[in-house]
Amino acid sequence: MRRRLQLKVFGIVFSLMLAFCQPMAVYAVEELDGGDNPEAVVETGDTVSAPVVVVGVVVQEDIAAEETVEGSEEVVPEGVGLDDSLVEEVPEATALEESNQVDEVTAETGARSEEMASVGVLEFPYAHISEEGDDVVDAEKYSLYVEGYDRLLCWAGTASNMLWMAGYAQNAINPLTGETFKSEDEVFDYYRTYFTDEAGDEFAGIVYFINGEYTEQGIPGASQLKGDAPQDGFFPSLNAYDVTIEVLQDSVSGVDVLETYDSLQDESAGCAGLGIYFWNINEEKIKGGHAITLLSIEKDEDGRYIGIWFVDSDDSTPYDSGLTGDTPEERAALAADAPNVRQYYTISYEEFDGEYIWMINDYVPSEYKTLILMLSYLMQYDPDWFKTSGGETPSSSVGAEAYDAIKDMMIEEGWAVFSPTGGIYDSANDTGYSMFVCRLANDLLNVYVDGNRLSFGSGEYKIYRSNNGIFTITFGTEVMQNLEVGEHTITLEFGNSEDVETIVTVK
């Protein structure tokens, strides 16, 4: 499993910062089976060339460019909802209800660690609660089915909630109004205005808001800054990487996203977003992802996690409730007036694909499991950060010496090979194998070698993402050395852009 080692916050070091080799954030795919629906994607004959560097060898891949429909063509798909949250398939019993209905049944869940799992299972009631309130921070999409506006911007909705709850937006001048942001809905409209309607990463969106640096620009499948987008962040003197944290679930290495949230809340105030993936039980593969805003964690009397409260940008969209707007201004106003709703779902801790992962129970139809794989955390805004301190803002970059140390560490662990020539893997001398890929890291769904899906939980591959948006995938020594002599196909399956396929020759 991958995790971002960017664990430094402003003035507090939580862990060693490895800015060059930041593990990817695997989520925000934003579509569930959307790529299979011909009405959901508007393609052109144009292609863009994205270099895929396989351990030093550049391989040119032609990628069909997806056109963002600025005219906001309305598309109502059949079957599975095109947005990430499977709206079309959600059974009536789990759909959002205006009243505070609580449905309870009995279920079993695994313990929160392998040690606890050996003791037995825990029993607690399942429940789904929806509560509408004026105090709820809940940036809402306009529609799940109107292309070119905000259909794929769940990441932006989550970023908007986090920036508002943490107090950054209230201290920034909205270029659309000339005044400070007045709500999370205004922040969301800022993202709608300056970003294309494509998949993304709330972490990258928050960094752009703070520093003006957008690491996903130019990457196929990722939401892109439009031509008139501001080039500077709202807090250029603040290093965004010092106030943000992004980690991925990795029970093998002892990283638990919910425990991390609890720990950060104890250390300092802040807010969080969760990246979730949808695993199709029948097809045994990940089919899409989504971003939601975490509000709190519920515990039982013994302190064990049993449920989470969160807000979802998809649950009260006005267009899907019959309210339509013809202009961006009308649509933004309708979205801002949508009900603000917090939801509660129980969670379970289950063994999956080689490790233990938190799952949201009954969030989507029964043929899917909802996996909680990523946590983004933003520290509370502090005006004291901007007082004259006589020193420079801490930097998250690393020099050549640190990079060499990171590389050596990876090689010692048997994970990375930086020097094979021409895509050749020498099983007698090499350990792992690495690829450098120019794609949206968050958009990666599944990884295959010769058509066989690799497990992210059992350590068959790991992923790291650098600040420039290019990510590195490394295949474990055991995986590579089990390959027979000859050519083998490595396939990276993406949700919103063409798959990457390359050949490695084992000798």
PDB file of N, CA, C and O in Angstrom, residues 48-63 218-220 422-423 433-440 444 469-473 475 490-494 497-504:
ATOM      1  N   VAL A  48      -2.720  13.924 -27.460  1.00  0.00           N
ATOM      2  CA  VAL A  48      -1.607  14.578 -26.799  1.00  0.00           C
ATOM      3  C   VAL A  48      -0.578  13.521 -26.504  1.00  0.00           C
ATOM      4  O   VAL A  48      -0.905  12.356 -26.300  1.00  0.00           O
ATOM      5  N   SER A  49       0.660  13.910 -26.457  1.00  0.00           N
ATOM      6  CA  SER A  49       1.725  12.952 -26.236  1.00  0.00           C
ATOM      7  C   SER A  49       2.230  13.080 -24.817  1.00  0.00           C
ATOM      8  O   SER A  49       2.682  14.135 -24.408  1.00  0.00           O
ATOM      9  N   ALA A  50       2.091  12.014 -24.035  1.00  0.00           N
ATOM     10  CA  ALA A  50       2.538  12.031 -22.647  1.00  0.00           C
ATOM     11  C   ALA A  50       3.682  11.056 -22.485  1.00  0.00           C
ATOM     12  O   ALA A  50       3.526   9.868 -22.753  1.00  0.00           O
ATOM     13  N   PRO A  51       4.842  11.511 -22.065  1.00  0.00           N
ATOM     14  CA  PRO A  51       5.965  10.600 -21.911  1.00  0.00           C
ATOM     15  C   PRO A  51       5.785   9.689 -20.717  1.00  0.00           C
ATOM     16  O   PRO A  51       5.404  10.132 -19.652  1.00  0.00           O
ATOM     17  N   VAL A  52       6.007   8.424 -20.926  1.00  0.00           N
ATOM     18  CA  VAL A  52       6.034   7.461 -19.837  1.00  0.00           C
ATOM     19  C   VAL A  52       7.449   6.937 -19.762  1.00  0.00           C
ATOM     20  O   VAL A  52       7.899   6.213 -20.635  1.00  0.00           O
ATOM     21  N   VAL A  53       8.173   7.315 -18.731  1.00  0.00           N
ATOM     22  CA  VAL A  53       9.574   6.955 -18.635  1.00  0.00           C
ATOM     23  C   VAL A  53       9.707   5.679 -17.837  1.00  0.00           C
ATOM     24  O   VAL A  53       9.353   5.627 -16.670  1.00  0.00           O
ATOM     25  N   VAL A  54      10.152   4.632 -18.477  1.00  0.00           N
ATOM     26  CA  VAL A  54      10.327   3.340 -17.814  1.00  0.00           C
ATOM     27  C   VAL A  54      11.795   3.190 -17.466  1.00  0.00           C
ATOM     28  O   VAL A  54      12.617   2.899 -18.316  1.00  0.00           O
ATOM     29  N   VAL A  55      12.098   3.436 -16.198  1.00  0.00           N
ATOM     30  CA  VAL A  55      13.466   3.393 -15.703  1.00  0.00           C
ATOM     31  C   VAL A  55      14.454   3.989 -16.708  1.00  0.00           C
ATOM     32  O   VAL A  55      15.411   3.355 -17.122  1.00  0.00           O
ATOM     33  N   GLY A  56      14.223   5.206 -17.059  1.00  0.00           N
ATOM     34  CA  GLY A  56      15.169   5.941 -17.876  1.00  0.00           C
ATOM     35  C   GLY A  56      14.889   5.902 -19.359  1.00  0.00           C
ATOM     36  O   GLY A  56      15.504   6.620 -20.124  1.00  0.00           O
ATOM     37  N   VAL A  57      13.945   5.070 -19.814  1.00  0.00           N
ATOM     38  CA  VAL A  57      13.645   4.967 -21.236  1.00  0.00           C
ATOM     39  C   VAL A  57      12.306   5.621 -21.501  1.00  0.00           C
ATOM     40  O   VAL A  57      11.297   5.248 -20.907  1.00  0.00           O
ATOM     41  N   VAL A  58      12.253   6.611 -22.387  1.00  0.00           N
ATOM     42  CA  VAL A  58      11.024   7.329 -22.678  1.00  0.00           C
ATOM     43  C   VAL A  58      10.192   6.546 -23.665  1.00  0.00           C
ATOM     44  O   VAL A  58      10.663   6.182 -24.742  1.00  0.00           O
ATOM     45  N   VAL A  59       8.953   6.266 -23.310  1.00  0.00           N
ATOM     46  CA  VAL A  59       8.021   5.585 -24.205  1.00  0.00           C
ATOM     47  C   VAL A  59       6.894   6.546 -24.500  1.00  0.00           C
ATOM     48  O   VAL A  59       6.246   7.049 -23.589  1.00  0.00           O
ATOM     49  N   GLN A  60       6.636   6.849 -25.761  1.00  0.00           N
ATOM     50  CA  GLN A  60       5.579   7.771 -26.118  1.00  0.00           C
ATOM     51  C   GLN A  60       4.254   7.029 -26.191  1.00  0.00           C
ATOM     52  O   GLN A  60       4.122   6.032 -26.879  1.00  0.00           O
ATOM     53  N   GLU A  61       3.280   7.526 -25.467  1.00  0.00           N
ATOM     54  CA  GLU A  61       1.940   6.942 -25.493  1.00  0.00           C
ATOM     55  C   GLU A  61       0.984   7.966 -26.083  1.00  0.00           C
ATOM     56  O   GLU A  61       0.945   9.109 -25.640  1.00  0.00           O
ATOM     57  N   ASP A  62       0.178   7.595 -27.077  1.00  0.00           N
ATOM     58  CA  ASP A  62      -0.850   8.476 -27.605  1.00  0.00           C
ATOM     59  C   ASP A  62      -2.093   8.335 -26.745  1.00  0.00           C
ATOM     60  O   ASP A  62      -2.609   7.248 -26.543  1.00  0.00           O
ATOM     61  N   ILE A  63      -2.559   9.446 -26.265  1.00  0.00           N
ATOM     62  CA  ILE A  63      -3.674   9.461 -25.345  1.00  0.00           C
ATOM     63  C   ILE A  63      -4.797  10.280 -25.954  1.00  0.00           C
ATOM     64  O   ILE A  63      -4.589  11.431 -26.309  1.00  0.00           O
ATOM     65  N   GLY A 218      -1.401  19.787 -16.871  1.00  0.00           N
ATOM     66  CA  GLY A 218      -0.755  19.102 -17.979  1.00  0.00           C
ATOM     67  C   GLY A 218      -0.834  17.596 -17.923  1.00  0.00           C
ATOM     68  O   GLY A 218      -0.395  16.922 -18.861  1.00  0.00           O
ATOM     69  N   ILE A 219      -1.397  17.050 -16.863  1.00  0.00           N
ATOM     70  CA  ILE A 219      -1.476  15.598 -16.726  1.00  0.00           C
ATOM     71  C   ILE A 219      -2.792  15.098 -17.306  1.00  0.00           C
ATOM     72  O   ILE A 219      -3.866  15.581 -16.933  1.00  0.00           O
ATOM     73  N   PRO A 220      -2.767  14.149 -18.229  1.00  0.00           N
ATOM     74  CA  PRO A 220      -3.997  13.636 -18.849  1.00  0.00           C
ATOM     75  C   PRO A 220      -4.965  13.092 -17.812  1.00  0.00           C
ATOM     76  O   PRO A 220      -4.574  12.414 -16.864  1.00  0.00           O
ATOM     77  N   GLY A 422      16.976   0.108 -21.326  1.00  0.00           N
ATOM     78  CA  GLY A 422      16.059  -0.320 -22.372  1.00  0.00           C
ATOM     79  C   GLY A 422      14.927  -1.197 -21.905  1.00  0.00           C
ATOM     80  O   GLY A 422      14.444  -2.056 -22.654  1.00  0.00           O
ATOM     81  N   GLY A 423      14.432  -1.017 -20.666  1.00  0.00           N
ATOM     82  CA  GLY A 423      13.322  -1.829 -20.192  1.00  0.00           C
ATOM     83  C   GLY A 423      13.700  -3.266 -19.944  1.00  0.00           C
ATOM     84  O   GLY A 423      12.849  -4.160 -19.983  1.00  0.00           O
ATOM     85  N   TYR A 433      11.568  -3.112  -9.735  1.00  0.00           N
ATOM     86  CA  TYR A 433      11.521  -2.479 -11.044  1.00  0.00           C
ATOM     87  C   TYR A 433      10.632  -1.248 -10.947  1.00  0.00           C
ATOM     88  O   TYR A 433       9.573  -1.288 -10.310  1.00  0.00           O
ATOM     89  N   SER A 434      11.040  -0.132 -11.551  1.00  0.00           N
ATOM     90  CA  SER A 434      10.301   1.128 -11.405  1.00  0.00           C
ATOM     91  C   SER A 434       9.863   1.697 -12.736  1.00  0.00           C
ATOM     92  O   SER A 434      10.538   1.529 -13.755  1.00  0.00           O
ATOM     93  N   MET A 435       8.723   2.384 -12.717  1.00  0.00           N
ATOM     94  CA  MET A 435       8.238   3.148 -13.861  1.00  0.00           C
ATOM     95  C   MET A 435       7.909   4.557 -13.391  1.00  0.00           C
ATOM     96  O   MET A 435       7.363   4.740 -12.299  1.00  0.00           O
ATOM     97  N   PHE A 436       8.215   5.542 -14.212  1.00  0.00           N
ATOM     98  CA  PHE A 436       7.847   6.922 -13.940  1.00  0.00           C
ATOM     99  C   PHE A 436       6.748   7.289 -14.938  1.00  0.00           C
ATOM    100  O   PHE A 436       6.947   7.181 -16.147  1.00  0.00           O
ATOM    101  N   VAL A 437       5.592   7.729 -14.440  1.00  0.00           N
ATOM    102  CA  VAL A 437       4.424   7.892 -15.295  1.00  0.00           C
ATOM    103  C   VAL A 437       3.885   9.312 -15.212  1.00  0.00           C
ATOM    104  O   VAL A 437       3.661   9.838 -14.122  1.00  0.00           O
ATOM    105  N   CYS A 438       3.674   9.935 -16.372  1.00  0.00           N
ATOM    106  CA  CYS A 438       3.102  11.278 -16.423  1.00  0.00           C
ATOM    107  C   CYS A 438       1.585  11.155 -16.570  1.00  0.00           C
ATOM    108  O   CYS A 438       1.038  11.237 -17.671  1.00  0.00           O
ATOM    109  N   ARG A 439       0.930  10.923 -15.487  1.00  0.00           N
ATOM    110  CA  ARG A 439      -0.533  10.816 -15.442  1.00  0.00           C
ATOM    111  C   ARG A 439      -1.024  11.339 -14.092  1.00  0.00           C
ATOM    112  O   ARG A 439      -0.243  11.577 -13.175  1.00  0.00           O
ATOM    113  N   LEU A 440      -2.330  11.481 -13.976  1.00  0.00           N
ATOM    114  CA  LEU A 440      -2.930  11.837 -12.702  1.00  0.00           C
ATOM    115  C   LEU A 440      -2.816  10.649 -11.755  1.00  0.00           C
ATOM    116  O   LEU A 440      -3.450   9.610 -11.969  1.00  0.00           O
ATOM    117  N   LEU A 444      -5.373   6.352 -10.856  1.00  0.00           N
ATOM    118  CA  LEU A 444      -4.991   4.957 -11.057  1.00  0.00           C
ATOM    119  C   LEU A 444      -5.965   4.037 -10.329  1.00  0.00           C
ATOM    120  O   LEU A 444      -6.209   4.195  -9.130  1.00  0.00           O
ATOM    121  N   GLY A 469       3.709  16.169  -9.866  1.00  0.00           N
ATOM    122  CA  GLY A 469       2.565  15.424 -10.356  1.00  0.00           C
ATOM    123  C   GLY A 469       2.912  14.119 -11.022  1.00  0.00           C
ATOM    124  O   GLY A 469       2.052  13.258 -11.181  1.00  0.00           O
ATOM    125  N   ILE A 470       4.161  13.940 -11.461  1.00  0.00           N
ATOM    126  CA  ILE A 470       4.563  12.668 -12.051  1.00  0.00           C
ATOM    127  C   ILE A 470       4.746  11.655 -10.932  1.00  0.00           C
ATOM    128  O   ILE A 470       5.358  11.954  -9.919  1.00  0.00           O
ATOM    129  N   PHE A 471       4.190  10.462 -11.111  1.00  0.00           N
ATOM    130  CA  PHE A 471       4.333   9.495 -10.032  1.00  0.00           C
ATOM    131  C   PHE A 471       5.201   8.318 -10.468  1.00  0.00           C
ATOM    132  O   PHE A 471       5.391   8.062 -11.655  1.00  0.00           O
ATOM    133  N   THR A 472       5.727   7.634  -9.481  1.00  0.00           N
ATOM    134  CA  THR A 472       6.583   6.472  -9.692  1.00  0.00           C
ATOM    135  C   THR A 472       5.883   5.238  -9.141  1.00  0.00           C
ATOM    136  O   THR A 472       5.381   5.252  -8.027  1.00  0.00           O
ATOM    137  N   ILE A 473       5.841   4.181  -9.932  1.00  0.00           N
ATOM    138  CA  ILE A 473       5.317   2.907  -9.451  1.00  0.00           C
ATOM    139  C   ILE A 473       6.469   1.911  -9.434  1.00  0.00           C
ATOM    140  O   ILE A 473       7.231   1.810 -10.396  1.00  0.00           O
ATOM    141  N   PHE A 475       7.615  -2.114  -8.594  1.00  0.00           N
ATOM    142  CA  PHE A 475       7.149  -3.487  -8.448  1.00  0.00           C
ATOM    143  C   PHE A 475       8.120  -4.243  -7.559  1.00  0.00           C
ATOM    144  O   PHE A 475       9.339  -4.127  -7.712  1.00  0.00           O
ATOM    145  N   ILE A 490       3.059  -4.884 -18.698  1.00  0.00           N
ATOM    146  CA  ILE A 490       2.608  -4.193 -17.489  1.00  0.00           C
ATOM    147  C   ILE A 490       1.529  -3.195 -17.902  1.00  0.00           C
ATOM    148  O   ILE A 490       1.743  -2.383 -18.804  1.00  0.00           O
ATOM    149  N   THR A 491       0.370  -3.271 -17.260  1.00  0.00           N
ATOM    150  CA  THR A 491      -0.749  -2.398 -17.601  1.00  0.00           C
ATOM    151  C   THR A 491      -1.194  -1.624 -16.371  1.00  0.00           C
ATOM    152  O   THR A 491      -1.433  -2.212 -15.312  1.00  0.00           O
ATOM    153  N   LEU A 492      -1.286  -0.312 -16.512  1.00  0.00           N
ATOM    154  CA  LEU A 492      -1.830   0.549 -15.473  1.00  0.00           C
ATOM    155  C   LEU A 492      -3.199   1.024 -15.959  1.00  0.00           C
ATOM    156  O   LEU A 492      -3.298   1.702 -16.984  1.00  0.00           O
ATOM    157  N   GLU A 493      -4.244   0.675 -15.228  1.00  0.00           N
ATOM    158  CA  GLU A 493      -5.611   1.029 -15.622  1.00  0.00           C
ATOM    159  C   GLU A 493      -6.034   2.318 -14.920  1.00  0.00           C
ATOM    160  O   GLU A 493      -6.005   2.398 -13.694  1.00  0.00           O
ATOM    161  N   PHE A 494      -6.455   3.304 -15.707  1.00  0.00           N
ATOM    162  CA  PHE A 494      -6.868   4.603 -15.173  1.00  0.00           C
ATOM    163  C   PHE A 494      -8.366   4.802 -15.375  1.00  0.00           C
ATOM    164  O   PHE A 494      -8.966   4.254 -16.300  1.00  0.00           O
ATOM    165  N   SER A 497      -8.509   8.438 -18.061  1.00  0.00           N
ATOM    166  CA  SER A 497      -7.603   8.598 -19.198  1.00  0.00           C
ATOM    167  C   SER A 497      -7.190   7.222 -19.692  1.00  0.00           C
ATOM    168  O   SER A 497      -7.475   6.206 -19.052  1.00  0.00           O
ATOM    169  N   GLU A 498      -6.538   7.198 -20.842  1.00  0.00           N
ATOM    170  CA  GLU A 498      -6.154   5.930 -21.445  1.00  0.00           C
ATOM    171  C   GLU A 498      -5.215   5.133 -20.532  1.00  0.00           C
ATOM    172  O   GLU A 498      -4.418   5.700 -19.791  1.00  0.00           O
ATOM    173  N   ASP A 499      -5.334   3.817 -20.599  1.00  0.00           N
ATOM    174  CA  ASP A 499      -4.433   2.963 -19.827  1.00  0.00           C
ATOM    175  C   ASP A 499      -2.998   3.132 -20.326  1.00  0.00           C
ATOM    176  O   ASP A 499      -2.759   3.459 -21.492  1.00  0.00           O
ATOM    177  N   VAL A 500      -2.049   2.898 -19.424  1.00  0.00           N
ATOM    178  CA  VAL A 500      -0.638   2.859 -19.798  1.00  0.00           C
ATOM    179  C   VAL A 500      -0.226   1.401 -19.910  1.00  0.00           C
ATOM    180  O   VAL A 500      -0.432   0.615 -18.985  1.00  0.00           O
ATOM    181  N   GLU A 501       0.339   1.028 -21.029  1.00  0.00           N
ATOM    182  CA  GLU A 501       0.794  -0.335 -21.230  1.00  0.00           C
ATOM    183  C   GLU A 501       2.233  -0.324 -21.733  1.00  0.00           C
ATOM    184  O   GLU A 501       2.556   0.423 -22.660  1.00  0.00           O
ATOM    185  N   THR A 502       3.091  -1.078 -21.105  1.00  0.00           N
ATOM    186  CA  THR A 502       4.485  -1.107 -21.509  1.00  0.00           C
ATOM    187  C   THR A 502       5.016  -2.531 -21.400  1.00  0.00           C
ATOM    188  O   THR A 502       4.419  -3.372 -20.718  1.00  0.00           O
ATOM    189  N   ILE A 503       6.115  -2.783 -22.064  1.00  0.00           N
ATOM    190  CA  ILE A 503       6.714  -4.105 -22.084  1.00  0.00           C
ATOM    191  C   ILE A 503       8.037  -4.091 -21.315  1.00  0.00           C
ATOM    192  O   ILE A 503       8.852  -3.180 -21.493  1.00  0.00           O
ATOM    193  N   VAL A 504       8.215  -5.068 -20.442  1.00  0.00           N
ATOM    194  CA  VAL A 504       9.495  -5.242 -19.783  1.00  0.00           C
ATOM    195  C   VAL A 504      10.044  -6.613 -20.193  1.00  0.00           C
ATOM    196  O   VAL A 504       9.310  -7.601 -20.233  1.00  0.00           O
TER     197      VAL A 504
END
